[in-house]
Amino acid sequence: MKSPTHSRLIALLAGAGWTVAALQAGAAVEEWPRLRGPDGTGVVEAPGLPTDFGQGSVLWTRDLGGAGHSSPVVREGKVFLTLIPAGQEENREVICISAETGEVEWRKAFPFQPYPQHSLNSYAASTAAVDGGGVYVFWTEAGGSEALSLDLQGNLRWRTPLGPFEAQHGSGASPVIVSDVLIVPKENRAPSSFLTGLDPKTGEELWKVSRPSERTPYVTPIVRRTGDGVQVVYSSTTFGLTALDPKSGKEQWKFDPDFEQRCVGSPVIMGEAVFAATGQGGGGKESVAVRPGEGGAVKELYRIERGLPYVPTPLYHIGLLFLMSDGGILACHRAADGEALWRERVCGPIYSSPLCINGVLHLFSRQGEIVTVRAGERFEKLAETSVEEEIRATPAVVGDRLYVRTMTRLICFGNR
């Protein structure tokens, strides 16, 4: 229970322009409801979690019986993942695993029609979302796409067809739940291209915003909390940065930075500002930092041109912006003005997005490396270990446990 003094401090700082999200950033969490955790910040406290993830910190390992890139989400002691079962390339599964023991509680299979996609993509790339009512998945296949929901015991609740999906590299954007609305990002090259809000209980459409696009984004929306309410922030090549009201889909503000490259990593909230990057091939190419104001006005702050990420989402922590390039080089910038503070190679090629746990950056490479670096103005590498299998998914943190998904396994780390 928070003290009256704490409550008065929160109110005082909020009146000075601080957001509730900024005041509470890094709080310990007991659930991981979406990609990169609550609000998509990737920042969390877990005081009992070690910094060095050697063999002594492995609590359990579970062979998943298949492969995929989607990240784990956690609710009520259950970890949820999607995958392609080994030897069953025309089926996808939602799998539920005990967060405590690693035992498989249930798995539900869904046949689908494969289609051409990038050789490094997966038909199980999109991360699920989860709340107290169930787990939610957005999937694409040859000729169509759909959102579906299972309850936490694996029973099908609803399936909602969303129409054709066309993309050069397949799909990968993930749904999120914001203000009791399931937000599904279905912007793509098909004539039917949109963002939509669905009722999580029934799958019925609450709103839809048309987004005709020539370059399919792979962005998962993030949440921006202000004194005026909650916004869903999304980026794409065609539409730039857009903020929507999650309840109605109404546009709150937008900014077109004239991006030419593809958006894959999500934008990141930096206090009152927003940063987004785009890229192509093996790295980031363009970026912009903006500050939304009153009446929909948006001010451009700066652009960073070097060391940008393409696939990994940037991370903001206490005035610092961390950029993890796809090639394994980590850069630290001052968030207020974009000034570069340091830039160091820390690991091999990487698709997973960084997490900040207890003020320490955790990085997970395609070579299976787990590297920890102090989240500060000076570079300080703390530890490095390896799980000896490729990691493409961003892990989950709940309580004092870290759940790392490799291509075929789920590994739980913590203090014994």
PDB file of C-alpha atoms in Angstrom, residues 208-336:
ATOM      1  CA  LYS A 208     -11.623   0.455 -38.088  1.00  0.00           C
ATOM      2  CA  VAL A 209      -9.173   2.957 -39.583  1.00  0.00           C
ATOM      3  CA  SER A 210      -8.283   2.477 -43.256  1.00  0.00           C
ATOM      4  CA  ARG A 211      -4.509   2.461 -43.928  1.00  0.00           C
ATOM      5  CA  PRO A 212      -3.760   1.771 -47.643  1.00  0.00           C
ATOM      6  CA  SER A 213      -0.056   0.979 -47.721  1.00  0.00           C
ATOM      7  CA  GLU A 214       2.607   0.266 -50.337  1.00  0.00           C
ATOM      8  CA  ARG A 215       5.174  -0.992 -47.808  1.00  0.00           C
ATOM      9  CA  THR A 216       3.824  -3.352 -45.166  1.00  0.00           C
ATOM     10  CA  PRO A 217       4.978  -2.435 -41.633  1.00  0.00           C
ATOM     11  CA  TYR A 218       5.745  -5.025 -38.953  1.00  0.00           C
ATOM     12  CA  VAL A 219       5.162  -2.682 -36.036  1.00  0.00           C
ATOM     13  CA  THR A 220       3.418  -3.583 -32.782  1.00  0.00           C
ATOM     14  CA  PRO A 221       1.603  -0.527 -31.318  1.00  0.00           C
ATOM     15  CA  ILE A 222       2.790   1.009 -28.054  1.00  0.00           C
ATOM     16  CA  VAL A 223       0.927   2.950 -25.353  1.00  0.00           C
ATOM     17  CA  ARG A 224       1.421   6.627 -24.528  1.00  0.00           C
ATOM     18  CA  ARG A 225      -0.143   7.880 -21.302  1.00  0.00           C
ATOM     19  CA  THR A 226      -0.645  11.601 -20.801  1.00  0.00           C
ATOM     20  CA  GLY A 227      -2.607  13.839 -18.484  1.00  0.00           C
ATOM     21  CA  ASP A 228      -5.363  13.822 -21.110  1.00  0.00           C
ATOM     22  CA  GLY A 229      -5.679  10.044 -21.360  1.00  0.00           C
ATOM     23  CA  VAL A 230      -4.318   7.036 -23.192  1.00  0.00           C
ATOM     24  CA  GLN A 231      -3.090   6.876 -26.783  1.00  0.00           C
ATOM     25  CA  VAL A 232      -2.028   4.029 -29.068  1.00  0.00           C
ATOM     26  CA  VAL A 233       1.060   5.048 -31.061  1.00  0.00           C
ATOM     27  CA  TYR A 234       1.924   3.347 -34.342  1.00  0.00           C
ATOM     28  CA  SER A 235       4.421   3.963 -37.154  1.00  0.00           C
ATOM     29  CA  SER A 236       4.576   3.060 -40.836  1.00  0.00           C
ATOM     30  CA  THR A 237       6.329   4.218 -43.993  1.00  0.00           C
ATOM     31  CA  THR A 238       3.132   5.471 -45.583  1.00  0.00           C
ATOM     32  CA  PHE A 239       1.575   7.266 -42.611  1.00  0.00           C
ATOM     33  CA  GLY A 240       4.538   8.123 -40.390  1.00  0.00           C
ATOM     34  CA  LEU A 241       3.773   8.401 -36.672  1.00  0.00           C
ATOM     35  CA  THR A 242       0.115   8.237 -35.649  1.00  0.00           C
ATOM     36  CA  ALA A 243      -1.600   8.342 -32.247  1.00  0.00           C
ATOM     37  CA  LEU A 244      -5.131   6.984 -31.884  1.00  0.00           C
ATOM     38  CA  ASP A 245      -7.719   6.884 -29.128  1.00  0.00           C
ATOM     39  CA  PRO A 246      -7.903   3.142 -28.299  1.00  0.00           C
ATOM     40  CA  LYS A 247     -11.618   3.356 -27.487  1.00  0.00           C
ATOM     41  CA  SER A 248     -12.752   4.968 -30.747  1.00  0.00           C
ATOM     42  CA  GLY A 249      -9.835   4.828 -33.181  1.00  0.00           C
ATOM     43  CA  LYS A 250     -10.018   8.625 -33.505  1.00  0.00           C
ATOM     44  CA  GLU A 251      -6.743  10.233 -34.545  1.00  0.00           C
ATOM     45  CA  GLN A 252      -5.144  12.267 -31.730  1.00  0.00           C
ATOM     46  CA  TRP A 253      -2.098  13.505 -33.638  1.00  0.00           C
ATOM     47  CA  LYS A 254       0.136  12.538 -36.546  1.00  0.00           C
ATOM     48  CA  PHE A 255       3.533  13.403 -37.963  1.00  0.00           C
ATOM     49  CA  ASP A 256       4.899  12.471 -41.381  1.00  0.00           C
ATOM     50  CA  PRO A 257       8.728  12.358 -41.336  1.00  0.00           C
ATOM     51  CA  ASP A 258       8.840  11.308 -45.025  1.00  0.00           C
ATOM     52  CA  PHE A 259      10.237   7.887 -44.217  1.00  0.00           C
ATOM     53  CA  GLU A 260      11.263   5.856 -47.267  1.00  0.00           C
ATOM     54  CA  GLN A 261      12.268   2.610 -45.553  1.00  0.00           C
ATOM     55  CA  ARG A 262      10.212  -0.070 -43.794  1.00  0.00           C
ATOM     56  CA  CYS A 263       9.010   0.188 -40.176  1.00  0.00           C
ATOM     57  CA  VAL A 264       9.630  -3.021 -38.185  1.00  0.00           C
ATOM     58  CA  GLY A 265      10.631  -2.118 -34.627  1.00  0.00           C
ATOM     59  CA  SER A 266       8.028  -0.242 -32.582  1.00  0.00           C
ATOM     60  CA  PRO A 267       8.274   3.444 -31.671  1.00  0.00           C
ATOM     61  CA  VAL A 268       9.440   4.235 -28.145  1.00  0.00           C
ATOM     62  CA  ILE A 269       8.022   6.732 -25.647  1.00  0.00           C
ATOM     63  CA  MET A 270      10.690   9.033 -24.143  1.00  0.00           C
ATOM     64  CA  GLY A 271       8.852  10.942 -21.435  1.00  0.00           C
ATOM     65  CA  GLU A 272       6.870  13.530 -23.427  1.00  0.00           C
ATOM     66  CA  ALA A 273       8.607  12.656 -26.720  1.00  0.00           C
ATOM     67  CA  VAL A 274       8.356   9.763 -29.204  1.00  0.00           C
ATOM     68  CA  PHE A 275      11.193   8.188 -31.215  1.00  0.00           C
ATOM     69  CA  ALA A 276      10.831   5.934 -34.271  1.00  0.00           C
ATOM     70  CA  ALA A 277      13.246   4.334 -36.734  1.00  0.00           C
ATOM     71  CA  THR A 278      13.022   2.546 -40.086  1.00  0.00           C
ATOM     72  CA  GLY A 279      15.398   0.402 -42.083  1.00  0.00           C
ATOM     73  CA  GLN A 280      16.097  -2.035 -44.856  1.00  0.00           C
ATOM     74  CA  GLY A 281      18.173  -5.177 -45.328  1.00  0.00           C
ATOM     75  CA  GLY A 282      20.508  -5.522 -42.381  1.00  0.00           C
ATOM     76  CA  GLY A 283      20.035  -2.269 -40.517  1.00  0.00           C
ATOM     77  CA  GLY A 284      18.281   0.962 -39.664  1.00  0.00           C
ATOM     78  CA  LYS A 285      18.400   3.855 -42.133  1.00  0.00           C
ATOM     79  CA  GLU A 286      16.145   6.667 -40.860  1.00  0.00           C
ATOM     80  CA  SER A 287      14.797   8.002 -37.569  1.00  0.00           C
ATOM     81  CA  VAL A 288      12.974  10.903 -35.965  1.00  0.00           C
ATOM     82  CA  ALA A 289      12.214  12.166 -32.462  1.00  0.00           C
ATOM     83  CA  VAL A 290       9.109  14.316 -31.994  1.00  0.00           C
ATOM     84  CA  ARG A 291       7.180  15.970 -29.179  1.00  0.00           C
ATOM     85  CA  PRO A 292       3.370  16.018 -29.506  1.00  0.00           C
ATOM     86  CA  GLY A 293       1.697  19.120 -28.103  1.00  0.00           C
ATOM     87  CA  GLU A 294      -1.752  20.566 -27.603  1.00  0.00           C
ATOM     88  CA  GLY A 295      -4.346  20.508 -30.368  1.00  0.00           C
ATOM     89  CA  GLY A 296      -2.546  17.831 -32.363  1.00  0.00           C
ATOM     90  CA  ALA A 297       0.563  19.954 -32.962  1.00  0.00           C
ATOM     91  CA  VAL A 298       3.804  17.954 -33.241  1.00  0.00           C
ATOM     92  CA  LYS A 299       7.348  19.363 -33.091  1.00  0.00           C
ATOM     93  CA  GLU A 300      10.313  17.565 -34.625  1.00  0.00           C
ATOM     94  CA  LEU A 301      13.206  17.449 -32.144  1.00  0.00           C
ATOM     95  CA  TYR A 302      16.053  15.732 -33.991  1.00  0.00           C
ATOM     96  CA  ARG A 303      17.105  12.821 -36.196  1.00  0.00           C
ATOM     97  CA  ILE A 304      19.814  10.228 -35.596  1.00  0.00           C
ATOM     98  CA  GLU A 305      21.539   8.834 -38.670  1.00  0.00           C
ATOM     99  CA  ARG A 306      24.120   6.367 -37.347  1.00  0.00           C
ATOM    100  CA  GLY A 307      23.811   3.028 -35.561  1.00  0.00           C
ATOM    101  CA  LEU A 308      20.054   2.742 -35.961  1.00  0.00           C
ATOM    102  CA  PRO A 309      18.046  -0.447 -35.401  1.00  0.00           C
ATOM    103  CA  TYR A 310      15.806  -1.986 -38.059  1.00  0.00           C
ATOM    104  CA  VAL A 311      14.239  -4.996 -36.310  1.00  0.00           C
ATOM    105  CA  PRO A 312      15.012  -4.400 -32.574  1.00  0.00           C
ATOM    106  CA  THR A 313      12.855  -1.779 -30.872  1.00  0.00           C
ATOM    107  CA  PRO A 314      14.795   1.032 -29.123  1.00  0.00           C
ATOM    108  CA  LEU A 315      14.614   1.418 -25.348  1.00  0.00           C
ATOM    109  CA  TYR A 316      14.255   4.517 -23.153  1.00  0.00           C
ATOM    110  CA  HIS A 317      15.345   4.631 -19.513  1.00  0.00           C
ATOM    111  CA  ILE A 318      15.764   7.693 -17.240  1.00  0.00           C
ATOM    112  CA  GLY A 319      16.688  10.248 -19.874  1.00  0.00           C
ATOM    113  CA  LEU A 320      18.705   7.892 -22.073  1.00  0.00           C
ATOM    114  CA  LEU A 321      17.828   6.346 -25.435  1.00  0.00           C
ATOM    115  CA  PHE A 322      19.450   2.995 -26.247  1.00  0.00           C
ATOM    116  CA  LEU A 323      19.692   1.838 -29.864  1.00  0.00           C
ATOM    117  CA  MET A 324      20.517  -1.837 -30.491  1.00  0.00           C
ATOM    118  CA  SER A 325      21.579  -2.265 -34.126  1.00  0.00           C
ATOM    119  CA  ASP A 326      20.770  -5.486 -35.959  1.00  0.00           C
ATOM    120  CA  GLY A 327      24.497  -6.159 -36.222  1.00  0.00           C
ATOM    121  CA  GLY A 328      25.077  -6.202 -32.445  1.00  0.00           C
ATOM    122  CA  ILE A 329      26.284  -2.650 -31.764  1.00  0.00           C
ATOM    123  CA  LEU A 330      24.671  -0.860 -28.822  1.00  0.00           C
ATOM    124  CA  ALA A 331      24.545   2.947 -28.731  1.00  0.00           C
ATOM    125  CA  CYS A 332      23.501   5.324 -25.948  1.00  0.00           C
ATOM    126  CA  HIS A 333      22.096   8.773 -26.733  1.00  0.00           C
ATOM    127  CA  ARG A 334      20.800  11.572 -24.559  1.00  0.00           C
ATOM    128  CA  ALA A 335      17.049  11.460 -25.164  1.00  0.00           C
ATOM    129  CA  ALA A 336      16.541  15.219 -24.823  1.00  0.00           C
TER     130      ALA A 336
END
